[in-house]
PDB file of C-alpha atoms in Angstrom:
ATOM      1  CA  UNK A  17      72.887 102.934 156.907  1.00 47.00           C
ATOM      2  CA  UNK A  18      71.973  99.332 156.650  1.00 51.00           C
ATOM      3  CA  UNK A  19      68.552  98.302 155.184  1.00 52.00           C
ATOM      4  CA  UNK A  20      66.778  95.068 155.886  1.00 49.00           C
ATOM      5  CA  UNK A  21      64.346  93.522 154.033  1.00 47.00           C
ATOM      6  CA  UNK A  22      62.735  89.606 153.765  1.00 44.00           C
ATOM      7  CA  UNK A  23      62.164  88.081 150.640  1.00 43.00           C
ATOM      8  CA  UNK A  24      61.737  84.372 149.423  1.00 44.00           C
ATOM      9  CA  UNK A  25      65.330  83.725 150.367  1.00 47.00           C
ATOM     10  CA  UNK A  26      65.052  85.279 153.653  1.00 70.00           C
ATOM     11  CA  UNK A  27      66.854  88.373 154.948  1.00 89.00           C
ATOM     12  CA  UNK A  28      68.651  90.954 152.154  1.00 93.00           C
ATOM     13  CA  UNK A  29      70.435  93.706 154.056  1.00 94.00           C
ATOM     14  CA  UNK A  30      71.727  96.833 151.683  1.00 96.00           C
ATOM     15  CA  UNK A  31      74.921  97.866 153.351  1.00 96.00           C
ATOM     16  CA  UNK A  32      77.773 100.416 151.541  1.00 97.00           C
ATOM     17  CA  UNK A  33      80.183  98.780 149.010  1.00 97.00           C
ATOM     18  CA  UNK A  34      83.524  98.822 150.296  1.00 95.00           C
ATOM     19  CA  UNK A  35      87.165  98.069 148.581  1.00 94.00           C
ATOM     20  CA  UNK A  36      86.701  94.468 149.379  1.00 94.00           C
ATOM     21  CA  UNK A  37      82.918  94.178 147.169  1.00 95.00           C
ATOM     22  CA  UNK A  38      84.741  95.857 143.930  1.00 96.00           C
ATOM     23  CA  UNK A  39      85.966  92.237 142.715  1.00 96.00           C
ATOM     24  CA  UNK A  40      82.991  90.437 143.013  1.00 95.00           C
ATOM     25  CA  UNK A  41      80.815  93.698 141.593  1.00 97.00           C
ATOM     26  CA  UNK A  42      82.824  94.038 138.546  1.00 96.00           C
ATOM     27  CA  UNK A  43      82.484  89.900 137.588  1.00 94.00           C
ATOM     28  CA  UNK A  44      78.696  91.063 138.086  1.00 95.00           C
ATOM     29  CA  UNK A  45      78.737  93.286 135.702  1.00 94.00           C
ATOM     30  CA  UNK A  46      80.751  91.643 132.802  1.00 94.00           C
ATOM     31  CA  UNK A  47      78.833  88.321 133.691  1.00 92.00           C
ATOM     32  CA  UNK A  48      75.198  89.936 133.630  1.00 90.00           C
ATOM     33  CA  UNK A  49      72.792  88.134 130.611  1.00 87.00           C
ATOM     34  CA  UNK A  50      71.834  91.629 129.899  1.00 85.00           C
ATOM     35  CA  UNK A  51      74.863  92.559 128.196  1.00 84.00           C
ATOM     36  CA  UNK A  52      74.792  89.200 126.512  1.00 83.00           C
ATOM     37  CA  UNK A  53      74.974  89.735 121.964  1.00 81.00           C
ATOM     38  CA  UNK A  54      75.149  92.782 120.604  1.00 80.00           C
ATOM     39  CA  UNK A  55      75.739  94.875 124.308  1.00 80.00           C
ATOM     40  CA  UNK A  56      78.713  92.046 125.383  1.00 78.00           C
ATOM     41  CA  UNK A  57      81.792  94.704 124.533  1.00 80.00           C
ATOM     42  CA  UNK A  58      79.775  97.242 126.521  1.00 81.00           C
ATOM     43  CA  UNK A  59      80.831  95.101 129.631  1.00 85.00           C
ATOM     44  CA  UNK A  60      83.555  92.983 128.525  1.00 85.00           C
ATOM     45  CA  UNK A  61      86.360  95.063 130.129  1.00 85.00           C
ATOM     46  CA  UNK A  62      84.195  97.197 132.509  1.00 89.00           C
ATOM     47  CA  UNK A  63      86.028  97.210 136.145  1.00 94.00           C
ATOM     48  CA  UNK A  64      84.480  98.869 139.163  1.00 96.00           C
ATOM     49  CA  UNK A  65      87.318  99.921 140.926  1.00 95.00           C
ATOM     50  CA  UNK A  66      87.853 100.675 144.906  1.00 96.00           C
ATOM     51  CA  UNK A  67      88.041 104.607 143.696  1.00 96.00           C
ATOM     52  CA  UNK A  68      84.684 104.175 142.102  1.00 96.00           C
ATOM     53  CA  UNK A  69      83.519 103.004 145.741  1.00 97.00           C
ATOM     54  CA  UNK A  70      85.262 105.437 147.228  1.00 95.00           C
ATOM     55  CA  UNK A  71      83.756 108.679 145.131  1.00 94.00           C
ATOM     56  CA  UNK A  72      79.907 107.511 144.545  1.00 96.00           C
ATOM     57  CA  UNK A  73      77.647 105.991 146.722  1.00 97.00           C
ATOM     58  CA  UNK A  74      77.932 102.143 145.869  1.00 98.00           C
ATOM     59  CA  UNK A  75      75.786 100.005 147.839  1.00 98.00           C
ATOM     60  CA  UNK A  76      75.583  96.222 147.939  1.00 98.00           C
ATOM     61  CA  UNK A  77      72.303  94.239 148.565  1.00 97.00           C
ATOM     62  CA  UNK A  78      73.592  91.136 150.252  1.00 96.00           C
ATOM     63  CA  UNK A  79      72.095  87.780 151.968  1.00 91.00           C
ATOM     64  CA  UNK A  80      72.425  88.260 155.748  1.00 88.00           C
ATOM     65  CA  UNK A  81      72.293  84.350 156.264  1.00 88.00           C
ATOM     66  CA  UNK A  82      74.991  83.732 153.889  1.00 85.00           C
ATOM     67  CA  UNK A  83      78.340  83.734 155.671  1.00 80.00           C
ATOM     68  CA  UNK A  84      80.605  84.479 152.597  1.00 82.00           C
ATOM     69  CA  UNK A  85      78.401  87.566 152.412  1.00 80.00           C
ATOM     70  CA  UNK A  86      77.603  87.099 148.319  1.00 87.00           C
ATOM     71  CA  UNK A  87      76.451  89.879 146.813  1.00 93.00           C
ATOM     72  CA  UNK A  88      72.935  89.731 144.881  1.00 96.00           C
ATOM     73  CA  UNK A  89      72.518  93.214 143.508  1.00 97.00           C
ATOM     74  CA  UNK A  90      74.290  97.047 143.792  1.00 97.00           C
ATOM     75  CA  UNK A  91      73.726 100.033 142.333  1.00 98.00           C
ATOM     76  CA  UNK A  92      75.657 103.528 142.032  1.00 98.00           C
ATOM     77  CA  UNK A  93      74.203 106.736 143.348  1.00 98.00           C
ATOM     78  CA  UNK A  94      76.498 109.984 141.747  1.00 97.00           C
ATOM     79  CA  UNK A  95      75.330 112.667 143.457  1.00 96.00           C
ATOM     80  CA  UNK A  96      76.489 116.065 140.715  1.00 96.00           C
ATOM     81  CA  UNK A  97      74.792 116.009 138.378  1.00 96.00           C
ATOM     82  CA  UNK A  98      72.511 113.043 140.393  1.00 98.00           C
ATOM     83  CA  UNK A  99      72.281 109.983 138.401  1.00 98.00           C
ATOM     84  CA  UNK A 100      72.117 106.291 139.165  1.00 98.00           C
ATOM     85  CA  UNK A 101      74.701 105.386 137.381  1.00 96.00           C
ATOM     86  CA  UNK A 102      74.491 101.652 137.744  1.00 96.00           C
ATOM     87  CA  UNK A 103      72.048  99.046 138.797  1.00 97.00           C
ATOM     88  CA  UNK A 104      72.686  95.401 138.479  1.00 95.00           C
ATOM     89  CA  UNK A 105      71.253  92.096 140.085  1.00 96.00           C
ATOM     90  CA  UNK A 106      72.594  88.764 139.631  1.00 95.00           C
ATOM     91  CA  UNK A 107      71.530  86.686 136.870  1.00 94.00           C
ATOM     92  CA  UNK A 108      69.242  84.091 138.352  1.00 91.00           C
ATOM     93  CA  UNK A 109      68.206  86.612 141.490  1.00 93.00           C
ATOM     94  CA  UNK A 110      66.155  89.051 138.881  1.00 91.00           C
ATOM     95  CA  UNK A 111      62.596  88.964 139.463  1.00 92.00           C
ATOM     96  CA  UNK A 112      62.372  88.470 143.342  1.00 93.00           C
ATOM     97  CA  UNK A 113      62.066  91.975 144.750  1.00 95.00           C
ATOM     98  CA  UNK A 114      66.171  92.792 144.994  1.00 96.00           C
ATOM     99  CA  UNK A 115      65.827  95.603 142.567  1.00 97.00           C
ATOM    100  CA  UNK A 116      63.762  97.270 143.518  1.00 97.00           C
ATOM    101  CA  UNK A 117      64.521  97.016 146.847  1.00 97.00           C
ATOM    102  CA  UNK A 118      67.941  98.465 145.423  1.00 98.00           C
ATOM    103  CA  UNK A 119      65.661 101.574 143.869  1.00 98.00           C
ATOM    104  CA  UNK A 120      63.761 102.219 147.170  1.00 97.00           C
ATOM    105  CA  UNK A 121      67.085 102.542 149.071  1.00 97.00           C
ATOM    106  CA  UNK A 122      68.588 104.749 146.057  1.00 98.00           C
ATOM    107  CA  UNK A 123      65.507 107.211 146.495  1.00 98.00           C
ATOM    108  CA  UNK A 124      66.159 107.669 150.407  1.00 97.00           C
ATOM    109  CA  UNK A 125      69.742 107.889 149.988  1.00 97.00           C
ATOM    110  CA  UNK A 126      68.998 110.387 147.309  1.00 98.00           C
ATOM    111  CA  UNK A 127      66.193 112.542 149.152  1.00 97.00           C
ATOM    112  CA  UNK A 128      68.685 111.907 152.397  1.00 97.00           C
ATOM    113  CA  UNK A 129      71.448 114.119 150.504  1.00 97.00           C
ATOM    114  CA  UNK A 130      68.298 117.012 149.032  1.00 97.00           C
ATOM    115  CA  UNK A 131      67.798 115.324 145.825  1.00 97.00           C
ATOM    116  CA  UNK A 132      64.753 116.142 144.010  1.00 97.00           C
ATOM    117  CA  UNK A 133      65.501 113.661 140.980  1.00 98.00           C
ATOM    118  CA  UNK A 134      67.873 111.221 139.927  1.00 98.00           C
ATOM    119  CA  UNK A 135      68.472 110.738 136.045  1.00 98.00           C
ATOM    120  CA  UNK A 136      68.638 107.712 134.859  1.00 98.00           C
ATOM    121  CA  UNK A 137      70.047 106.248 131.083  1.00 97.00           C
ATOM    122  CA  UNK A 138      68.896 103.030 130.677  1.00 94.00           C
ATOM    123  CA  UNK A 139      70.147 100.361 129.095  1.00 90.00           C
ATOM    124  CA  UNK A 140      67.517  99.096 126.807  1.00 91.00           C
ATOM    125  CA  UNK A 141      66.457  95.749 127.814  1.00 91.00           C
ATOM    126  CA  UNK A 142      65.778  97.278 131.491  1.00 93.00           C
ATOM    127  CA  UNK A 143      63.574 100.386 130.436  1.00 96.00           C
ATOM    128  CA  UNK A 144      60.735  97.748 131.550  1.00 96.00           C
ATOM    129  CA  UNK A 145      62.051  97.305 134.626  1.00 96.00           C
ATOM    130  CA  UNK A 146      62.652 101.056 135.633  1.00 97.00           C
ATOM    131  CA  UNK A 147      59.419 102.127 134.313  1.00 98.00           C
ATOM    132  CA  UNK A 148      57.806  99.344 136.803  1.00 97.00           C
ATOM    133  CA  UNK A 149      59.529 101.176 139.694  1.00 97.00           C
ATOM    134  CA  UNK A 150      58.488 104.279 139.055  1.00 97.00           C
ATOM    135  CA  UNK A 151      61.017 105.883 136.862  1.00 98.00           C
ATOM    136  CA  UNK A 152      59.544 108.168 134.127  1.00 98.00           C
ATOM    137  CA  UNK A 153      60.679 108.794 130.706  1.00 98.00           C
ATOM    138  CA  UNK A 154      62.137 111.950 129.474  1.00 98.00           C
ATOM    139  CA  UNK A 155      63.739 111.429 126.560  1.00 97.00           C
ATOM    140  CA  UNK A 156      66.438 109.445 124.354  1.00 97.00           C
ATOM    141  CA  UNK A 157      70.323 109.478 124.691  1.00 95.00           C
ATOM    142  CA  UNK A 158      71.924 108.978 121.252  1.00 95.00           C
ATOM    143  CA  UNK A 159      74.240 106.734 120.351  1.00 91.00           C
ATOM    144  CA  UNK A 160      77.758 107.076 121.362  1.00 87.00           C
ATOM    145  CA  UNK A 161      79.706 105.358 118.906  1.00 85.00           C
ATOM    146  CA  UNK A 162      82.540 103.012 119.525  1.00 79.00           C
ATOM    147  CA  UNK A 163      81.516 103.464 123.223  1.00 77.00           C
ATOM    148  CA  UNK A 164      77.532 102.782 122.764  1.00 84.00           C
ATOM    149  CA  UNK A 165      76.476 102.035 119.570  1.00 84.00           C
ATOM    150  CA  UNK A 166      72.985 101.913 120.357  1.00 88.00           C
ATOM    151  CA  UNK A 167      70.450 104.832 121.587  1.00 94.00           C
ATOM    152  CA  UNK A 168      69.295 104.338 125.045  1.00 95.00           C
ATOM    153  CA  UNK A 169      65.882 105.546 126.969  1.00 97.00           C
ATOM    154  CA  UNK A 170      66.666 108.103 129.397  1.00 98.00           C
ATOM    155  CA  UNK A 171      64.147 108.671 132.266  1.00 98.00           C
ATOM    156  CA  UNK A 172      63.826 109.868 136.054  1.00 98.00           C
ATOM    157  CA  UNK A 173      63.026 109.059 138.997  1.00 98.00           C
ATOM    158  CA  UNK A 174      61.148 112.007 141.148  1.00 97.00           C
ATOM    159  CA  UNK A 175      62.472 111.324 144.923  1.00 95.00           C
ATOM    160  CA  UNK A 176      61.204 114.568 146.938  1.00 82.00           C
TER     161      UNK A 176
END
């Protein structure tokens, strides 16, 4: 299923990841501001691989008028137990509609396959941003130590 949407920079089309996106996802990831300081070894050796593409549903928001087909934004839809499992958008893309253009497509593809709700563990500096898209808190995650040394807001999204 591909999606199509306009925005300031013209047409975004959400289309599935495939093996050839997981290079260019994972340098999104470790390159994100968000994980910049205290969250940079969160990231710093993070990989999404083509097996991660190949078990979740990874999907890629990408420019349709852009020939080398750069990615702007993904996210990661794990259907048992459901959870969004990631969410990024390229650093200087945040802020015009790509997320949450990202979240609407997560909550068909997640009513599409019977979900009522799909958890979500944020990290902290985008609790914000979830809660703007509808997302509703339901508790705190605890720190993980060495893994996540930090507690993290957990919420939901309701998708039925």
């Amino acid at each position: 299923m591909q999606v199509r949407s306009t925005s300031m920079r013209g047409e975004i089309v959400v289309r599935r990841a495939g093996a050839r996106d997981v290079k260019r996802l994972t340098r999104l990831v470790r390159g994100s501001r968000a994980y910049e300081g205290q969250y940079a070894g969160m990231v710093e050796d993070y990989r999404v691989g083509p097996d991660y593409v190949e078990t979740h549903r990874v999907f890629v928001a990408v420019d349709a008028e852009d020939a080398a087909g750069r990615v702007l934004g993904f996210y990661s839809l794990v259907l048992a137990p459901p959870e969004l499992d990631l969410l990024f958008v390229e650093n200087g893309m945040q802020g015009r509609g790509i997320g949450r253009l990202l979240v609407e497509h997560m909550k068909s593809e997640a009513r599409a396959a019977g979900l009522e709700r799909v958890r979500v563990v944020s990290h902290p500096p985008a609790e914000g941003f979830y809660r703007s898209v509808g997302a509703l808190p339901t508790g705190t995650v605890s720190a993980n130590p060495p893994a996540v040394a930090w507690d993290r807001p957990e919420l939901e999204f309701l998708v039925r």
